[in-house]
Amino acid sequence: MKNIKIVIEYDGTRYCGWQRQKNGVSIQETIEKAIEKVTGEKTEIISSSRTDAGVHAKGQVANFLTSSTVPPEKICYAINSFLPDDIVILSSQEVPLDFHSRYSSKGKKYSYTILNRKIPSALLKNYSAHIPYELNIEDMIRASKYFLGEHDFSAFKSTGSSVKGNVRTIKRLELIKDEDIIKMFIEANGFLYNMVRIIAGTLIEVGKGRIKPDDIPFIIDSRDRKKAGPTAPAQGLCLEKVYY
Amino acid sequence: MKNIKIVIEYDGTRYCGWQRQKNGVSIQETIEKAIEKVTGEKTEIISSSRTDAGVHAKGQVANFLTSSTVPPEKICYAINSFLPDDIVILSSQEVPLDFHSRYSSKGKKYSYTILNRKIPSALLKNYSAHIPYELNIEDMIRASKYFLGEHDFSAFKSTGSSVKGNVRTIKRLELIKDEDIIKMFIEANGFLYNMVRIIAGTLIEVGKGRIKPDDIPFIIDSRDRKKAGPTAPAQGLCLEKVYY
């Protein structure tokens, strides 16, 4: 038995999310079916993150067990030949049997893209959140600093998550404005359910002037989901990289 | 009667191109139908460029005549409400009656995106040409300089074009590499049919080592389409801006 780690890029637009669901096609089952065609084995793959419907990935990581004799580095090419073109396995390699995509992860990097102009975009509609009100980027950057470091992020967590403990460490939170695009990059040792989208939604409220930058520490301390901003739309989110 | 100039962004993936055709849905007819719903008039719109199937635009320009009393600056919002979300009118304004999107144009800027890595991209499949062979960017940049200035570009023209005269002036041709993306920006006073895609295809051949940078002047001088590289795929092309 070999444990194979794969790195995956996908366009989440057409899918009901990573995880298998009764209604809709999931990324997980699409990849599992392709692996089955390569190896002849029923497979269950474990991912680092169960991304929601519409969320994208440039570097999702998953692993699965196989007794296939295809060389581990070549398995990605074989799987790709059975995948639709909005899911691509970027690489494959053998890892120790105790490697677990989720539990072995030391951190993750996400990006969140905001289109800040009056008129929506034909080209970015599936890859950004459209905010037609002018956002104050200086305030957003000022607010973003308060998220850095170790905090209890209960105020930035949707219910429905089964994870224990709400303390996480944000190592990097950067906002970059390029014409009418605002891109947020966020890196942490782990994320609570919807945490990136709620932080993005809160920073958008700051940009609109509805939350003051200096209110962020109080929102964090409150541990009250209702004090933070709304969950920003799924299509702006992209899982960039998983660290081990 | 008013002459209305509109600036359009579109994702060309689903369309048979700008121009009305018997088979497939065109961007032109989609916009004309939306305008008809706003103004109640049958309309023919004239564009600066008849982009091919799969080609995108961030700044296509078109114009049409109307007797509508909707304020010219507001017409874009009205049209957008009847358009699918992969076509967006960015702005609308009244222009003199003799303004013609194509004949009044003083120049255009296009971009061409190349994904240069072994494995294709799930997120960029519709927005780039995938070249799995390593490209020599230094050679491509060296070759690109020879295109600058006024030349007869017959060697870089597909048949089927009705334009008279093959002399054009390229004012800017820049290649920017960012990780595995090579982006070409090209600006000229006008372009022959498929000229950007044939220049891109020729520069890709240079990157592969099949054409030497110093061969470009001879290819231009030959005025022979067969001497230049192949027409690069449509989905890498984007009409960025039209100048008046």
Tab-separated table of C-alpha atoms in Angstrom:
chain	number	residue	atom	x	y	z
A	1	MET	CA	0.000	0.000	0.000
A	2	LYS	CA	1.264	3.456	-0.912
A	3	ASN	CA	0.070	6.807	0.387
A	4	ILE	CA	-0.074	9.320	-2.489
A	5	LYS	CA	-0.146	13.081	-1.956
A	6	ILE	CA	-1.627	15.131	-4.792
A	7	VAL	CA	-1.714	18.911	-5.331
A	8	ILE	CA	-4.872	20.096	-7.105
A	9	GLU	CA	-5.972	23.209	-8.985
A	10	TYR	CA	-9.676	23.664	-9.638
A	11	ASP	CA	-12.277	26.111	-10.813
A	12	GLY	CA	-15.025	25.617	-8.228
A	13	THR	CA	-17.752	27.337	-10.272
A	14	ARG	CA	-19.531	24.187	-11.481
A	15	TYR	CA	-19.233	22.185	-8.255
A	16	CYS	CA	-21.205	21.862	-5.005
A	17	GLY	CA	-17.883	22.108	-3.156
A	18	TRP	CA	-15.124	19.686	-2.215
A	19	GLN	CA	-17.179	17.270	-0.183
A	20	ARG	CA	-19.519	14.591	-1.537
A	21	GLN	CA	-23.151	15.640	-1.287
A	22	LYS	CA	-26.477	14.164	-2.256
A	23	ASN	CA	-27.367	17.063	-4.552
A	24	GLY	CA	-24.761	18.283	-6.985
A	25	VAL	CA	-21.402	17.055	-8.181
A	26	SER	CA	-18.483	17.457	-5.786
A	27	ILE	CA	-14.814	17.866	-6.581
A	28	GLN	CA	-14.004	14.967	-4.261
A	29	GLU	CA	-16.168	12.424	-6.084
A	30	THR	CA	-15.015	13.681	-9.502
A	31	ILE	CA	-11.386	13.011	-8.530
A	32	GLU	CA	-12.208	9.711	-6.783
A	33	LYS	CA	-13.901	8.436	-9.954
A	34	ALA	CA	-10.888	9.430	-12.057
A	35	ILE	CA	-8.513	7.676	-9.624
A	36	GLU	CA	-10.690	4.562	-9.773
A	37	LYS	CA	-10.336	4.549	-13.564
A	38	VAL	CA	-6.544	4.669	-13.203
A	39	THR	CA	-6.056	2.209	-10.331
A	40	GLY	CA	-9.140	-0.007	-10.608
A	41	GLU	CA	-9.646	0.549	-6.879
A	42	LYS	CA	-12.475	2.258	-4.973
A	43	THR	CA	-10.717	5.151	-3.256
A	44	GLU	CA	-11.495	7.694	-0.608
A	45	ILE	CA	-9.401	10.842	-0.768
A	46	ILE	CA	-8.727	13.109	2.204
A	47	SER	CA	-8.259	16.822	1.562
A	48	SER	CA	-6.599	19.550	3.605
A	49	SER	CA	-9.709	21.693	3.330
A	50	ARG	CA	-13.343	21.049	2.402
A	51	THR	CA	-13.875	24.110	0.239
A	52	ASP	CA	-17.458	25.344	-0.251
A	53	ALA	CA	-19.398	25.565	-3.529
A	54	GLY	CA	-17.860	28.151	-5.870
A	55	VAL	CA	-14.535	28.352	-4.001
A	56	HIS	CA	-11.415	27.812	-6.131
A	57	ALA	CA	-8.014	26.261	-5.468
A	58	LYS	CA	-4.571	26.679	-6.957
A	59	GLY	CA	-2.916	24.390	-4.423
A	60	GLN	CA	-5.416	22.153	-2.633
A	61	VAL	CA	-3.699	19.056	-1.193
A	62	ALA	CA	-5.239	15.607	-0.811
A	63	ASN	CA	-4.003	12.072	-0.219
A	64	PHE	CA	-5.206	8.542	-0.876
A	65	LEU	CA	-4.011	4.966	-0.438
A	66	THR	CA	-3.402	2.736	-3.434
A	67	SER	CA	-1.712	-0.499	-4.384
A	68	SER	CA	-1.298	0.716	-7.965
A	69	THR	CA	2.064	0.058	-9.603
A	70	VAL	CA	1.947	3.290	-11.643
A	71	PRO	CA	5.030	5.314	-10.550
A	72	PRO	CA	3.771	7.864	-7.955
A	73	GLU	CA	5.119	10.888	-9.907
A	74	LYS	CA	3.244	9.749	-13.038
A	75	ILE	CA	-0.114	9.115	-11.377
A	76	CYS	CA	-1.101	12.817	-11.813
A	77	TYR	CA	-0.882	12.525	-15.613
A	78	ALA	CA	-2.990	9.370	-15.594
A	79	ILE	CA	-5.657	10.910	-13.333
A	80	ASN	CA	-5.767	14.126	-15.407
A	81	SER	CA	-6.631	12.125	-18.509
A	82	PHE	CA	-9.914	11.143	-16.791
A	83	LEU	CA	-10.739	14.554	-15.271
A	84	PRO	CA	-12.840	17.404	-16.723
A	85	ASP	CA	-10.659	20.392	-17.611
A	86	ASP	CA	-11.740	22.500	-14.629
A	87	ILE	CA	-9.928	20.122	-12.248
A	88	VAL	CA	-6.194	19.482	-12.730
A	89	ILE	CA	-3.768	17.439	-10.618
A	90	LEU	CA	-0.565	19.515	-10.602
A	91	SER	CA	1.706	16.884	-9.024
A	92	SER	CA	1.704	13.522	-7.262
A	93	GLN	CA	4.243	11.899	-4.957
A	94	GLU	CA	4.536	9.076	-2.448
A	95	VAL	CA	4.483	10.160	1.207
A	96	PRO	CA	4.804	8.216	4.506
A	97	LEU	CA	1.735	6.165	5.435
A	98	ASP	CA	0.991	8.423	8.406
A	99	PHE	CA	0.757	11.568	6.226
A	100	HIS	CA	-2.760	13.025	6.504
A	101	SER	CA	-3.610	16.032	4.290
A	102	ARG	CA	-5.649	17.689	7.025
A	103	TYR	CA	-3.994	16.694	10.317
A	104	SER	CA	-0.400	16.944	9.048
A	105	SER	CA	-0.924	20.474	7.684
A	106	LYS	CA	1.104	23.225	9.400
A	107	GLY	CA	-0.672	26.116	7.720
A	108	LYS	CA	-2.534	27.426	4.707
A	109	LYS	CA	-2.580	30.439	2.443
A	110	TYR	CA	-5.792	31.791	0.881
A	111	SER	CA	-6.471	34.736	-1.401
A	112	TYR	CA	-9.684	36.723	-1.569
A	113	THR	CA	-10.427	38.938	-4.592
A	114	ILE	CA	-12.703	41.987	-4.495
A	115	LEU	CA	-13.778	43.880	-7.619
A	116	ASN	CA	-14.417	47.435	-6.431
A	117	ARG	CA	-16.222	49.384	-9.132
A	118	LYS	CA	-19.789	50.300	-10.005
A	119	ILE	CA	-20.256	47.900	-12.925
A	120	PRO	CA	-19.737	44.128	-12.556
A	121	SER	CA	-17.082	42.281	-14.572
A	122	ALA	CA	-17.823	39.775	-17.335
A	123	LEU	CA	-14.392	38.176	-16.983
A	124	LEU	CA	-14.101	38.084	-13.175
A	125	LYS	CA	-17.689	37.285	-12.230
A	126	ASN	CA	-16.800	33.787	-11.015
A	127	TYR	CA	-13.491	34.815	-9.432
A	128	SER	CA	-14.270	37.879	-7.342
A	129	ALA	CA	-16.792	39.510	-5.037
A	130	HIS	CA	-18.311	42.556	-6.698
A	131	ILE	CA	-18.559	45.548	-4.333
A	132	PRO	CA	-20.115	48.537	-6.135
A	133	TYR	CA	-19.568	50.999	-3.232
A	134	GLU	CA	-16.241	52.799	-2.982
A	135	LEU	CA	-14.034	51.113	-0.396
A	136	ASN	CA	-11.537	53.007	1.756
A	137	ILE	CA	-8.437	50.879	1.275
A	138	GLU	CA	-6.366	52.752	3.897
A	139	ASP	CA	-8.940	51.925	6.574
A	140	MET	CA	-9.066	48.310	5.423
A	141	ILE	CA	-5.276	47.995	5.668
A	142	ARG	CA	-5.315	49.597	9.121
A	143	ALA	CA	-8.021	47.172	10.260
A	144	SER	CA	-6.200	44.184	8.797
A	145	LYS	CA	-3.216	44.596	11.168
A	146	TYR	CA	-5.378	43.762	14.191
A	147	PHE	CA	-5.983	40.244	12.911
A	148	LEU	CA	-2.294	39.330	12.978
A	149	GLY	CA	-1.045	36.998	15.685
A	150	GLU	CA	-2.725	34.457	17.949
A	151	HIS	CA	-6.383	35.076	18.760
A	152	ASP	CA	-9.582	33.248	19.573
A	153	PHE	CA	-11.428	33.743	16.271
A	154	SER	CA	-14.884	32.543	17.435
A	155	ALA	CA	-16.393	35.810	16.108
A	156	PHE	CA	-15.133	34.805	12.650
A	157	LYS	CA	-16.520	31.288	12.486
A	158	SER	CA	-19.724	29.994	10.926
A	159	THR	CA	-21.649	27.330	12.788
A	160	GLY	CA	-21.531	23.847	11.347
A	161	SER	CA	-17.819	23.417	11.952
A	162	SER	CA	-16.737	20.413	13.995
A	163	VAL	CA	-13.247	21.670	14.792
A	164	LYS	CA	-12.234	21.855	18.465
A	165	GLY	CA	-10.718	25.071	19.749
A	166	ASN	CA	-11.051	28.453	18.115
A	167	VAL	CA	-7.543	29.825	18.639
A	168	ARG	CA	-5.543	30.334	15.466
A	169	THR	CA	-2.428	32.304	14.515
A	170	ILE	CA	-2.555	34.591	11.475
A	171	LYS	CA	0.988	35.056	10.194
A	172	ARG	CA	0.260	37.308	7.261
A	173	LEU	CA	-2.689	39.416	6.104
A	174	GLU	CA	-1.941	41.652	3.171
A	175	LEU	CA	-4.230	43.810	1.036
A	176	ILE	CA	-3.016	44.804	-2.417
A	177	LYS	CA	-4.946	47.276	-4.593
A	178	ASP	CA	-4.381	47.274	-8.359
A	179	GLU	CA	-6.788	49.591	-10.181
A	180	ASP	CA	-10.272	48.310	-9.279
A	181	ILE	CA	-9.098	44.985	-7.830
A	182	ILE	CA	-8.377	44.548	-4.114
A	183	LYS	CA	-6.643	41.273	-3.350
A	184	MET	CA	-6.305	39.936	0.182
A	185	PHE	CA	-3.689	37.298	1.008
A	186	ILE	CA	-4.017	35.556	4.347
A	187	GLU	CA	-1.814	32.911	5.913
A	188	ALA	CA	-2.450	31.100	9.190
A	189	ASN	CA	-1.624	27.865	10.983
A	190	GLY	CA	-5.253	26.907	10.399
A	191	PHE	CA	-8.660	28.419	9.707
A	192	LEU	CA	-12.102	28.022	11.285
A	193	TYR	CA	-15.138	27.352	9.091
A	194	ASN	CA	-15.685	30.365	6.754
A	195	MET	CA	-13.033	32.347	8.659
A	196	VAL	CA	-11.407	33.854	5.560
A	197	ARG	CA	-14.741	34.883	4.063
A	198	ILE	CA	-15.927	36.450	7.350
A	199	ILE	CA	-12.641	38.370	7.725
A	200	ALA	CA	-13.026	39.539	4.098
A	201	GLY	CA	-16.661	40.481	4.778
A	202	THR	CA	-15.602	42.407	7.898
A	203	LEU	CA	-12.844	44.272	6.033
A	204	ILE	CA	-15.376	45.178	3.314
A	205	GLU	CA	-17.596	46.684	6.063
A	206	VAL	CA	-14.552	48.639	7.249
A	207	GLY	CA	-13.977	49.828	3.663
A	208	LYS	CA	-17.584	51.036	3.503
A	209	GLY	CA	-17.141	52.906	6.801
A	210	ARG	CA	-19.669	50.771	8.673
A	211	ILE	CA	-17.043	49.289	11.006
A	212	LYS	CA	-14.118	51.377	12.286
A	213	PRO	CA	-10.611	49.923	11.989
A	214	ASP	CA	-10.103	50.337	15.744
A	215	ASP	CA	-13.239	48.296	16.450
A	216	ILE	CA	-11.571	45.103	15.226
A	217	PRO	CA	-9.877	44.220	18.564
A	218	PHE	CA	-13.256	44.509	20.324
A	219	ILE	CA	-14.960	42.355	17.700
A	220	ILE	CA	-12.259	39.705	18.108
A	221	ASP	CA	-12.526	39.862	21.923
A	222	SER	CA	-16.326	39.586	21.825
A	223	ARG	CA	-16.082	36.072	20.304
A	224	ASP	CA	-19.552	36.931	18.982
A	225	ARG	CA	-20.223	36.053	15.327
A	226	LYS	CA	-22.916	38.750	15.178
A	227	LYS	CA	-20.379	41.517	15.835
A	228	ALA	CA	-18.285	40.692	12.734
A	229	GLY	CA	-19.259	41.486	9.137
A	230	PRO	CA	-21.190	39.160	6.809
A	231	THR	CA	-19.609	36.128	5.122
A	232	ALA	CA	-18.214	37.440	1.818
A	233	PRO	CA	-19.258	35.522	-1.349
A	234	ALA	CA	-17.619	32.162	-2.098
A	235	GLN	CA	-16.391	32.981	-5.606
A	236	GLY	CA	-13.805	35.500	-4.340
A	237	LEU	CA	-11.988	32.805	-2.348
A	238	CYS	CA	-9.068	30.705	-3.553
A	239	LEU	CA	-7.010	28.166	-1.583
A	240	GLU	CA	-3.510	29.131	-2.703
A	241	LYS	CA	-1.210	26.781	-0.803
A	242	VAL	CA	-1.058	24.256	2.020
A	243	TYR	CA	2.091	24.019	4.166
A	244	TYR	CA	3.471	20.823	5.762
B	1	MET	CA	-31.191	60.591	-33.648
B	2	LYS	CA	-28.292	60.079	-31.243
B	3	ASN	CA	-25.075	58.166	-31.823
B	4	ILE	CA	-24.183	56.198	-28.684
B	5	LYS	CA	-20.682	54.868	-28.013
B	6	ILE	CA	-20.451	51.930	-25.623
B	7	VAL	CA	-17.403	50.234	-24.039
B	8	ILE	CA	-17.856	46.510	-23.535
B	9	GLU	CA	-16.202	43.779	-21.466
B	10	TYR	CA	-16.920	40.175	-22.397
B	11	ASP	CA	-15.877	36.625	-21.769
B	12	GLY	CA	-15.806	35.202	-25.307
B	13	THR	CA	-15.817	31.539	-24.227
B	14	ARG	CA	-19.486	30.798	-24.955
B	15	TYR	CA	-19.775	32.823	-28.170
B	16	CYS	CA	-19.098	32.238	-31.867
B	17	GLY	CA	-17.323	35.614	-31.914
B	18	TRP	CA	-18.403	39.219	-32.253
B	19	GLN	CA	-20.108	38.987	-35.611
B	20	ARG	CA	-23.569	37.560	-36.302
B	21	GLN	CA	-23.349	34.057	-37.763
B	22	LYS	CA	-25.826	31.425	-38.846
B	23	ASN	CA	-24.477	28.839	-36.405
B	24	GLY	CA	-23.894	29.876	-32.827
B	25	VAL	CA	-24.715	32.894	-30.737
B	26	SER	CA	-22.667	36.040	-31.386
B	27	ILE	CA	-21.828	38.847	-28.989
B	28	GLN	CA	-23.178	41.376	-31.500
B	29	GLU	CA	-26.680	39.879	-31.682
B	30	THR	CA	-26.807	39.360	-27.906
B	31	ILE	CA	-26.129	43.063	-27.347
B	32	GLU	CA	-28.445	44.139	-30.195
B	33	LYS	CA	-31.312	42.168	-28.640
B	34	ALA	CA	-30.664	43.765	-25.246
B	35	ILE	CA	-30.614	47.262	-26.822
B	36	GLU	CA	-33.886	46.499	-28.593
B	37	LYS	CA	-35.464	45.635	-25.236
B	38	VAL	CA	-34.339	49.011	-23.867
B	39	THR	CA	-35.151	51.254	-26.841
B	40	GLY	CA	-37.866	49.301	-28.625
B	41	GLU	CA	-35.889	49.817	-31.855
B	42	LYS	CA	-34.215	47.289	-34.153
B	43	THR	CA	-30.553	48.255	-33.946
B	44	GLU	CA	-27.359	47.429	-35.741
B	45	ILE	CA	-24.219	48.013	-33.721
B	46	ILE	CA	-20.805	48.650	-35.260
B	47	SER	CA	-17.733	47.465	-33.351
B	48	SER	CA	-14.086	48.519	-33.518
B	49	SER	CA	-13.032	44.913	-33.984
B	50	ARG	CA	-14.827	41.708	-34.979
B	51	THR	CA	-13.204	39.404	-32.435
B	52	ASP	CA	-13.148	35.653	-33.190
B	53	ALA	CA	-14.810	32.877	-31.197
B	54	GLY	CA	-13.212	32.500	-27.763
B	55	VAL	CA	-11.491	35.906	-27.834
B	56	HIS	CA	-12.178	38.166	-24.836
B	57	ALA	CA	-12.467	41.933	-24.402
B	58	LYS	CA	-11.970	44.322	-21.520
B	59	GLY	CA	-12.494	47.411	-23.657
B	60	GLN	CA	-14.264	46.641	-26.940
B	61	VAL	CA	-15.949	49.740	-28.363
B	62	ALA	CA	-19.138	49.830	-30.425
B	63	ASN	CA	-21.693	52.427	-31.465
B	64	PHE	CA	-25.328	52.528	-32.526
B	65	LEU	CA	-27.978	55.053	-33.474
B	66	THR	CA	-31.082	55.510	-31.368
B	67	SER	CA	-33.933	57.928	-30.815
B	68	SER	CA	-34.343	56.705	-27.238
B	69	THR	CA	-34.866	59.370	-24.585
B	70	VAL	CA	-32.955	57.412	-21.932
B	71	PRO	CA	-30.009	59.665	-20.883
B	72	PRO	CA	-26.944	58.430	-22.823
B	73	GLU	CA	-24.848	57.846	-19.665
B	74	LYS	CA	-27.605	55.669	-18.180
B	75	ILE	CA	-28.209	53.490	-21.232
B	76	CYS	CA	-25.404	51.108	-20.159
B	77	TYR	CA	-27.251	50.227	-16.927
B	78	ALA	CA	-30.475	49.599	-18.840
B	79	ILE	CA	-28.746	47.380	-21.438
B	80	ASN	CA	-26.872	45.434	-18.735
B	81	SER	CA	-30.150	44.460	-17.111
B	82	PHE	CA	-31.000	42.503	-20.296
B	83	LEU	CA	-27.549	40.962	-20.893
B	84	PRO	CA	-26.180	37.609	-19.697
B	85	ASP	CA	-23.463	38.101	-17.060
B	86	ASP	CA	-20.570	37.276	-19.424
B	87	ILE	CA	-21.196	40.505	-21.380
B	88	VAL	CA	-21.124	43.848	-19.551
B	89	ILE	CA	-21.448	47.397	-20.912
B	90	LEU	CA	-18.911	49.409	-18.893
B	91	SER	CA	-20.010	52.857	-20.054
B	92	SER	CA	-22.177	54.687	-22.590
B	93	GLN	CA	-22.015	58.224	-23.932
B	94	GLU	CA	-23.327	60.315	-26.797
B	95	VAL	CA	-20.807	60.998	-29.596
B	96	PRO	CA	-21.017	63.025	-32.837
B	97	LEU	CA	-23.089	61.422	-35.579
B	98	ASP	CA	-19.983	60.845	-37.731
B	99	PHE	CA	-18.259	58.775	-35.021
B	100	HIS	CA	-17.654	55.233	-36.331
B	101	SER	CA	-16.181	52.670	-33.890
B	102	ARG	CA	-14.013	51.109	-36.587
B	103	TYR	CA	-13.081	53.939	-38.955
B	104	SER	CA	-12.610	56.594	-36.254
B	105	SER	CA	-10.250	54.372	-34.244
B	106	LYS	CA	-6.643	55.621	-33.970
B	107	GLY	CA	-5.236	52.470	-32.445
B	108	LYS	CA	-5.819	49.415	-30.292
B	109	LYS	CA	-4.175	47.525	-27.466
B	110	TYR	CA	-4.396	43.744	-27.115
B	111	SER	CA	-2.972	41.336	-24.570
B	112	TYR	CA	-2.034	37.719	-25.206
B	113	THR	CA	-1.583	35.296	-22.289
B	114	ILE	CA	0.609	32.189	-22.423
B	115	LEU	CA	0.664	29.569	-19.649
B	116	ASN	CA	4.124	28.037	-19.836
B	117	ARG	CA	4.261	24.883	-17.727
B	118	LYS	CA	3.876	21.145	-18.241
B	119	ILE	CA	0.412	20.745	-16.719
B	120	PRO	CA	-2.600	22.743	-17.970
B	121	SER	CA	-4.491	25.137	-15.689
B	122	ALA	CA	-8.040	24.588	-14.444
B	123	LEU	CA	-8.509	28.304	-13.744
B	124	LEU	CA	-6.862	29.753	-16.881
B	125	LYS	CA	-7.977	27.225	-19.493
B	126	ASN	CA	-10.296	29.717	-21.197
B	127	TYR	CA	-7.978	32.708	-20.772
B	128	SER	CA	-4.554	31.504	-21.950
B	129	ALA	CA	-2.710	29.391	-24.489
B	130	HIS	CA	-1.103	26.398	-22.798
B	131	ILE	CA	2.467	25.785	-23.992
B	132	PRO	CA	3.944	22.740	-22.220
B	133	TYR	CA	7.481	23.194	-23.682
B	134	GLU	CA	9.923	25.467	-21.889
B	135	LEU	CA	10.055	28.835	-23.654
B	136	ASN	CA	13.213	30.970	-23.795
B	137	ILE	CA	11.842	34.345	-22.702
B	138	GLU	CA	15.087	36.233	-23.452
B	139	ASP	CA	14.952	35.117	-27.091
B	140	MET	CA	11.258	36.037	-27.283
B	141	ILE	CA	11.949	39.537	-25.942
B	142	ARG	CA	14.831	39.958	-28.392
B	143	ALA	CA	12.595	38.874	-31.281
B	144	SER	CA	9.757	41.139	-30.175
B	145	LYS	CA	11.838	44.315	-30.759
B	146	TYR	CA	11.910	43.683	-34.521
B	147	PHE	CA	8.138	44.085	-34.777
B	148	LEU	CA	8.214	47.681	-33.525
B	149	GLY	CA	7.628	50.483	-36.005
B	150	GLU	CA	6.004	50.678	-39.434
B	151	HIS	CA	6.077	47.495	-41.516
B	152	ASP	CA	4.114	45.651	-44.153
B	153	PHE	CA	2.705	42.842	-41.990
B	154	SER	CA	1.377	40.634	-44.838
B	155	ALA	CA	3.326	37.682	-43.365
B	156	PHE	CA	1.230	38.095	-40.205
B	157	LYS	CA	-2.231	38.153	-41.768
B	158	SER	CA	-4.753	35.367	-42.217
B	159	THR	CA	-6.688	35.269	-45.455
B	160	GLY	CA	-10.341	36.244	-45.275
B	161	SER	CA	-9.614	39.823	-44.338
B	162	SER	CA	-11.112	42.526	-46.528
B	163	VAL	CA	-8.865	45.341	-45.274
B	164	LYS	CA	-6.904	47.299	-47.879
B	165	GLY	CA	-3.200	47.829	-47.323
B	166	ASN	CA	-1.046	45.747	-45.028
B	167	VAL	CA	1.180	48.429	-43.534
B	168	ARG	CA	0.699	49.013	-39.810
B	169	THR	CA	2.723	50.692	-37.054
B	170	ILE	CA	3.369	48.783	-33.833
B	171	LYS	CA	4.020	51.306	-31.054
B	172	ARG	CA	4.547	48.912	-28.178
B	173	LEU	CA	5.217	45.189	-27.840
B	174	GLU	CA	6.067	44.074	-24.343
B	175	LEU	CA	6.516	40.602	-22.875
B	176	ILE	CA	6.173	40.212	-19.100
B	177	LYS	CA	6.953	36.924	-17.351
B	178	ASP	CA	5.453	36.257	-13.901
B	179	GLU	CA	6.145	32.695	-12.689
B	180	ASP	CA	4.608	30.434	-15.373
B	181	ILE	CA	2.598	33.171	-17.110
B	182	ILE	CA	3.991	35.104	-20.077
B	183	LYS	CA	1.858	38.093	-20.974
B	184	MET	CA	2.294	39.995	-24.226
B	185	PHE	CA	0.945	43.540	-24.603
B	186	ILE	CA	0.791	44.941	-28.115
B	187	GLU	CA	-0.348	48.346	-29.304
B	188	ALA	CA	-0.644	49.486	-32.927
B	189	ASN	CA	-2.521	51.988	-35.072
B	190	GLY	CA	-4.403	49.002	-36.468
B	191	PHE	CA	-4.167	45.243	-36.884
B	192	LEU	CA	-4.608	42.872	-39.827
B	193	TYR	CA	-6.831	39.811	-39.473
B	194	ASN	CA	-5.336	37.477	-36.820
B	195	MET	CA	-2.192	39.626	-36.669
B	196	VAL	CA	-1.830	39.508	-32.861
B	197	ARG	CA	-2.344	35.749	-32.735
B	198	ILE	CA	0.179	35.145	-35.549
B	199	ILE	CA	2.760	37.392	-33.854
B	200	ALA	CA	2.111	35.491	-30.590
B	201	GLY	CA	2.430	32.171	-32.446
B	202	THR	CA	5.691	33.328	-34.039
B	203	LEU	CA	7.128	34.456	-30.691
B	204	ILE	CA	6.180	31.074	-29.209
B	205	GLU	CA	8.187	29.397	-32.033
B	206	VAL	CA	11.092	31.683	-31.108
B	207	GLY	CA	10.712	30.627	-27.462
B	208	LYS	CA	10.880	26.971	-28.516
B	209	GLY	CA	14.049	27.662	-30.544
B	210	ARG	CA	12.424	26.845	-33.897
B	211	ILE	CA	12.731	30.422	-35.174
B	212	LYS	CA	15.770	32.577	-34.341
B	213	PRO	CA	15.147	36.120	-33.014
B	214	ASP	CA	17.260	37.544	-35.842
B	215	ASP	CA	15.070	35.792	-38.444
B	216	ILE	CA	12.119	38.084	-37.672
B	217	PRO	CA	13.176	40.936	-40.038
B	218	PHE	CA	13.448	38.405	-42.896
B	219	ILE	CA	10.042	36.933	-42.084
B	220	ILE	CA	8.504	40.429	-42.074
B	221	ASP	CA	10.253	41.307	-45.370
B	222	SER	CA	9.116	38.065	-47.027
B	223	ARG	CA	5.430	39.119	-46.719
B	224	ASP	CA	4.835	35.371	-46.822
B	225	ARG	CA	2.343	33.989	-44.277
B	226	LYS	CA	4.016	30.562	-44.489
B	227	LYS	CA	7.298	31.932	-43.091
B	228	ALA	CA	5.697	33.115	-39.834
B	229	GLY	CA	4.602	30.849	-36.965
B	230	PRO	CA	1.131	29.340	-36.531
B	231	THR	CA	-1.890	31.359	-35.354
B	232	ALA	CA	-1.864	31.048	-31.558
B	233	PRO	CA	-5.147	29.892	-29.912
B	234	ALA	CA	-8.028	32.372	-29.610
B	235	GLN	CA	-8.569	32.041	-25.856
B	236	GLY	CA	-5.233	33.732	-25.024
B	237	LEU	CA	-6.309	36.943	-26.757
B	238	CYS	CA	-8.004	39.923	-25.115
B	239	LEU	CA	-8.901	43.293	-26.673
B	240	GLU	CA	-7.755	45.631	-23.901
B	241	LYS	CA	-8.449	49.123	-25.251
B	242	VAL	CA	-9.411	51.080	-28.352
B	243	TYR	CA	-7.978	54.561	-28.873
B	244	TYR	CA	-9.773	57.482	-30.592
